[in-house]
XYZ file of N, CA and C in Angstrom:
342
model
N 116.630 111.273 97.268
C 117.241 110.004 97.681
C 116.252 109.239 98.550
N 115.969 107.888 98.261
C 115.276 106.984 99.002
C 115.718 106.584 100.258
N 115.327 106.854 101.184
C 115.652 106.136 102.434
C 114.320 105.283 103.075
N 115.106 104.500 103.886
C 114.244 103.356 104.254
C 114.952 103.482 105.892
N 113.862 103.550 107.067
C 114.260 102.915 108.462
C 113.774 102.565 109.343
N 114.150 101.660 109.793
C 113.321 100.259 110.315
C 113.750 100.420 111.904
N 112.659 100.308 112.326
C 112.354 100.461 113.787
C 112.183 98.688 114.431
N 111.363 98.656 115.641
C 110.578 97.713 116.248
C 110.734 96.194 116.903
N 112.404 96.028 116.115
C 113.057 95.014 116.819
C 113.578 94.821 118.229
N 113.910 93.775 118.757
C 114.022 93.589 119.744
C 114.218 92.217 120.120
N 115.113 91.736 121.881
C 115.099 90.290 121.510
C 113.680 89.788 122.349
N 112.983 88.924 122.038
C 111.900 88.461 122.470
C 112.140 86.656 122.702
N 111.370 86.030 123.442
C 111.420 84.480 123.488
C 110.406 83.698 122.484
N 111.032 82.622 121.978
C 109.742 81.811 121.317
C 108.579 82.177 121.672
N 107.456 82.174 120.597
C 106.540 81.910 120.804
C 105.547 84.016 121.199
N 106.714 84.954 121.279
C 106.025 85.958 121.745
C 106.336 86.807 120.042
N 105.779 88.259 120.220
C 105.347 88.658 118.792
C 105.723 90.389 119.161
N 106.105 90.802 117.801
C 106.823 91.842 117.678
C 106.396 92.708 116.349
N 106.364 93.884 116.656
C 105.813 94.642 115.316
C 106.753 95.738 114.782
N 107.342 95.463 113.421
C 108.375 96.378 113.212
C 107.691 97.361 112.301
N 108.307 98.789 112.276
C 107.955 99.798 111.229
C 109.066 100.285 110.423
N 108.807 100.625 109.308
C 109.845 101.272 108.621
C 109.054 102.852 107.382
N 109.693 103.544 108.300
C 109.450 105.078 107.859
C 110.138 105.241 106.178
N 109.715 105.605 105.241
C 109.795 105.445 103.908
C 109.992 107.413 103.874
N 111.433 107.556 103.355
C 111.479 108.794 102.786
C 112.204 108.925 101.256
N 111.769 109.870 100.706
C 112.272 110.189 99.260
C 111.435 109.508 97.852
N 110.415 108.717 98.374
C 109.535 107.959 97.185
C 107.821 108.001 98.321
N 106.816 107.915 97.314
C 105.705 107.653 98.039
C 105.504 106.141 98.080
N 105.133 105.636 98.724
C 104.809 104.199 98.986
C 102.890 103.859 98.801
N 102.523 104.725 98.019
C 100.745 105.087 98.232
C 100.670 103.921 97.005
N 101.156 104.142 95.756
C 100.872 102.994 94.561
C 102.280 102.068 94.663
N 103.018 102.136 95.421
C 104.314 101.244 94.932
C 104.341 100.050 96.249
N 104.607 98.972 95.578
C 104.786 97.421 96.022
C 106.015 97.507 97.120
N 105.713 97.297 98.205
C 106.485 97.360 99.092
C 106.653 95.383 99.936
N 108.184 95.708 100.179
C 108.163 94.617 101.306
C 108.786 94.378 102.358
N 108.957 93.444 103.386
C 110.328 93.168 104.252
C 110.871 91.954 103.795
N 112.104 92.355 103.969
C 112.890 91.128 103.272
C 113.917 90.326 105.179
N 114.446 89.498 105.074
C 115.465 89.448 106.421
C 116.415 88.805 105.671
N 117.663 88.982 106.352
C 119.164 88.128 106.337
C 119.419 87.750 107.709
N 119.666 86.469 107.627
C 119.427 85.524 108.899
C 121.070 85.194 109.226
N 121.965 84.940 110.131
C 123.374 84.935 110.222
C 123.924 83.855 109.202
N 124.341 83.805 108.241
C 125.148 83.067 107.167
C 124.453 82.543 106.076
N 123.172 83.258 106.154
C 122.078 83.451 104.814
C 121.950 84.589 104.260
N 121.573 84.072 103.064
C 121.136 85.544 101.766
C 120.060 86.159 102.484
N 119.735 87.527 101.821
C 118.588 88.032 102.381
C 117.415 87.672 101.409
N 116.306 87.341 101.889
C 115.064 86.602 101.518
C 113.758 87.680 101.995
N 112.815 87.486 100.991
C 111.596 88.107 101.040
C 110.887 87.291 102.006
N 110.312 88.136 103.187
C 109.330 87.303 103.891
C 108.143 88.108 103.769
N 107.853 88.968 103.443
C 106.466 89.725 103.085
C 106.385 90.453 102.453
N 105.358 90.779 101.577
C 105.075 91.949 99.996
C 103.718 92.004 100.126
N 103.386 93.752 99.889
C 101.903 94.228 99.935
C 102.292 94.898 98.342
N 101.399 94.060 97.610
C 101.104 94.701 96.168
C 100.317 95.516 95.519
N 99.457 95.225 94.615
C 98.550 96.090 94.406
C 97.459 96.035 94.736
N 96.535 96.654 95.118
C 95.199 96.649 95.303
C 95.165 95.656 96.683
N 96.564 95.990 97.166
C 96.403 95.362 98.626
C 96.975 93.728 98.833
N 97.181 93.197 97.778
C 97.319 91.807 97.897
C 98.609 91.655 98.518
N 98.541 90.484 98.928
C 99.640 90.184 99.997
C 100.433 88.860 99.574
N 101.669 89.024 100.148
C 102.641 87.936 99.857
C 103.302 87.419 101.266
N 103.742 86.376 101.150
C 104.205 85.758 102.887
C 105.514 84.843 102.187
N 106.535 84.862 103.345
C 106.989 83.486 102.736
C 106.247 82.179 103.379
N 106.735 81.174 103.172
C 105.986 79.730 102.891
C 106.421 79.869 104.785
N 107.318 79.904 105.389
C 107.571 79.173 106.442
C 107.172 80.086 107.713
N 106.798 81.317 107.271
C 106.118 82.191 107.989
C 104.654 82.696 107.879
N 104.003 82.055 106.833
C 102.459 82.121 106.455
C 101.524 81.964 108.071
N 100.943 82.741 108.345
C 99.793 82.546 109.172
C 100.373 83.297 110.620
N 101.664 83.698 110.387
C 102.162 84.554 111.727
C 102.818 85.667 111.054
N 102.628 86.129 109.952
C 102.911 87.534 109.680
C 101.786 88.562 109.000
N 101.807 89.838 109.355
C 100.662 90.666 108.413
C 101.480 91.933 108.281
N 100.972 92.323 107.038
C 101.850 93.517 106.407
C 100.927 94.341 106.226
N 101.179 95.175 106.859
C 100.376 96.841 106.261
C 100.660 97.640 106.084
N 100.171 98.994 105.324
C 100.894 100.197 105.628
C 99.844 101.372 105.982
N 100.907 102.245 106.072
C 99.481 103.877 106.170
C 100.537 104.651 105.124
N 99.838 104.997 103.846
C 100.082 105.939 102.895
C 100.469 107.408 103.899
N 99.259 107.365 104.308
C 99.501 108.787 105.443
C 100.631 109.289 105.219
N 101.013 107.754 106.492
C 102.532 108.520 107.068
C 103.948 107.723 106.474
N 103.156 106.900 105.152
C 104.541 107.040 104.670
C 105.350 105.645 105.193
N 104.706 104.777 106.073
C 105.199 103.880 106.962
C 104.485 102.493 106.557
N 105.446 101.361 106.663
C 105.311 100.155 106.284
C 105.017 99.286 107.707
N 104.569 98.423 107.573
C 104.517 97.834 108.925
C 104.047 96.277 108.775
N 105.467 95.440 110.040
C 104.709 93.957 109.467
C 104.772 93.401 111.205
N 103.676 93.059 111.316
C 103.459 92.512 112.848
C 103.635 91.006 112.598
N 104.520 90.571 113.878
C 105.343 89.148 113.622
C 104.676 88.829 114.590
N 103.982 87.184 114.424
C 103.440 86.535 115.868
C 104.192 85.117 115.893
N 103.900 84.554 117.342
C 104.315 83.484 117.343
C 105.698 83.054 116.632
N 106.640 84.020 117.109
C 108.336 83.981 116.302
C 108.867 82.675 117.229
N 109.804 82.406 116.292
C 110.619 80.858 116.550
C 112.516 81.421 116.469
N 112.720 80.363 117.004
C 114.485 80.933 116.880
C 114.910 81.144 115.759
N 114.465 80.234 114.511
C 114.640 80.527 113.608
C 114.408 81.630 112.436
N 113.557 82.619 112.956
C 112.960 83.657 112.508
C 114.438 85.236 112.962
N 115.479 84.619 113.709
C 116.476 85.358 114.317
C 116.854 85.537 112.984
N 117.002 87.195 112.231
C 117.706 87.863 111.836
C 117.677 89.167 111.405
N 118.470 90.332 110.634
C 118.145 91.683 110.663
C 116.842 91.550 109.560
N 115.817 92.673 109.658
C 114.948 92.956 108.889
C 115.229 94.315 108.448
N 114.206 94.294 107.166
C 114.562 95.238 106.515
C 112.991 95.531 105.337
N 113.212 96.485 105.029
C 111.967 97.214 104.354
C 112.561 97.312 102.941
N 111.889 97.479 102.239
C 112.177 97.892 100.745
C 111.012 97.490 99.125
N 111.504 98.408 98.244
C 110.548 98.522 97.313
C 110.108 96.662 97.241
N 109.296 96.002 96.811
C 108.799 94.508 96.359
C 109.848 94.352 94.851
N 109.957 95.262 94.002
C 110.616 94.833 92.535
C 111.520 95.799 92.625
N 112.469 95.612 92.036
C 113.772 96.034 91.975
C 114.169 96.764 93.758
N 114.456 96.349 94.304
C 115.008 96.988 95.694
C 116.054 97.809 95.939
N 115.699 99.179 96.218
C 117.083 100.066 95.300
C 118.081 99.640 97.064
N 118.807 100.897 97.014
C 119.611 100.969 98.610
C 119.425 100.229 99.780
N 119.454 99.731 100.527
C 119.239 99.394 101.943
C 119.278 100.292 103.093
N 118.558 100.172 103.930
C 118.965 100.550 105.593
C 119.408 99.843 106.502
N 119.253 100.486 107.364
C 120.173 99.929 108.696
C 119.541 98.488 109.200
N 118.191 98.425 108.678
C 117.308 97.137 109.107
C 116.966 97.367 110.757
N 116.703 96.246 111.461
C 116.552 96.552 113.002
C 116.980 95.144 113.078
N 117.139 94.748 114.039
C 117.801 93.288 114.296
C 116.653 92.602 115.341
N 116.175 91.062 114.910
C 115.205 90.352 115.831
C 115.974 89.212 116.403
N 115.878 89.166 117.631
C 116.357 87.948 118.249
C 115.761 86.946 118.953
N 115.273 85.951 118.287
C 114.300 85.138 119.072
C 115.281 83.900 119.805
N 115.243 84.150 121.359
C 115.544 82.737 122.110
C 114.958 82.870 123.369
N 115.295 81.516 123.550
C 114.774 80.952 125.304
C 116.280 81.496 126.514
């Protein structure tokens, strides 16, 4: 069974930066397309970052240039360091495969205000 769990949230103020992890058990994540997706309070959940193959990277449009996605095969762990967050960036995150996204986790919850 795939599990996915997401660490690293927290509430922070505009403008400061936060790095979440999510520990990957039951699948290897070494060749498979991984991403974080968020659901924001009375929105769908949306892809904001994907590490594909051979490393290539995906962002969404309104978060380009303040997010980076990495992982360590190692240990199995995904990781996307958030800079320069806005209020609008307030909602749960979450980890999961890039194509077909099986189960969910618990996500971690980000809260950006003044």
């Amino acid at each position: 069974q795939v599990q996915f769990v997401e660490s690293g949230g927290g509430s922070v103020q505009p403008g400061e930066s936060l790095r979440l992890s999510c520990v990957v058990s039951g699948m290897r994540i070494d060749n498979t397309p991984m991403a974080w997706y968020r659901q924001g309070p009375g929105n769908e959940r949306e892809l904001v970052a994907g590490i594909l193959y051979y490393g290539a990277q995906k962002y969404l449009e309104s978060m380009k240039g303040r997010l980076i996605i990495s992982k360590n095969n190692a240990e199995n762990t995904v990781y996307l360091q958030m800079n320069d967050l806005k209020p609008e960036d307030t909602a749960v995150y979450y980890c999961n495969t890039y194509f077909t996204p099986g189960d969910w986790g618990q996500g971690t919850q980000v809260t950006v205000s003044s």
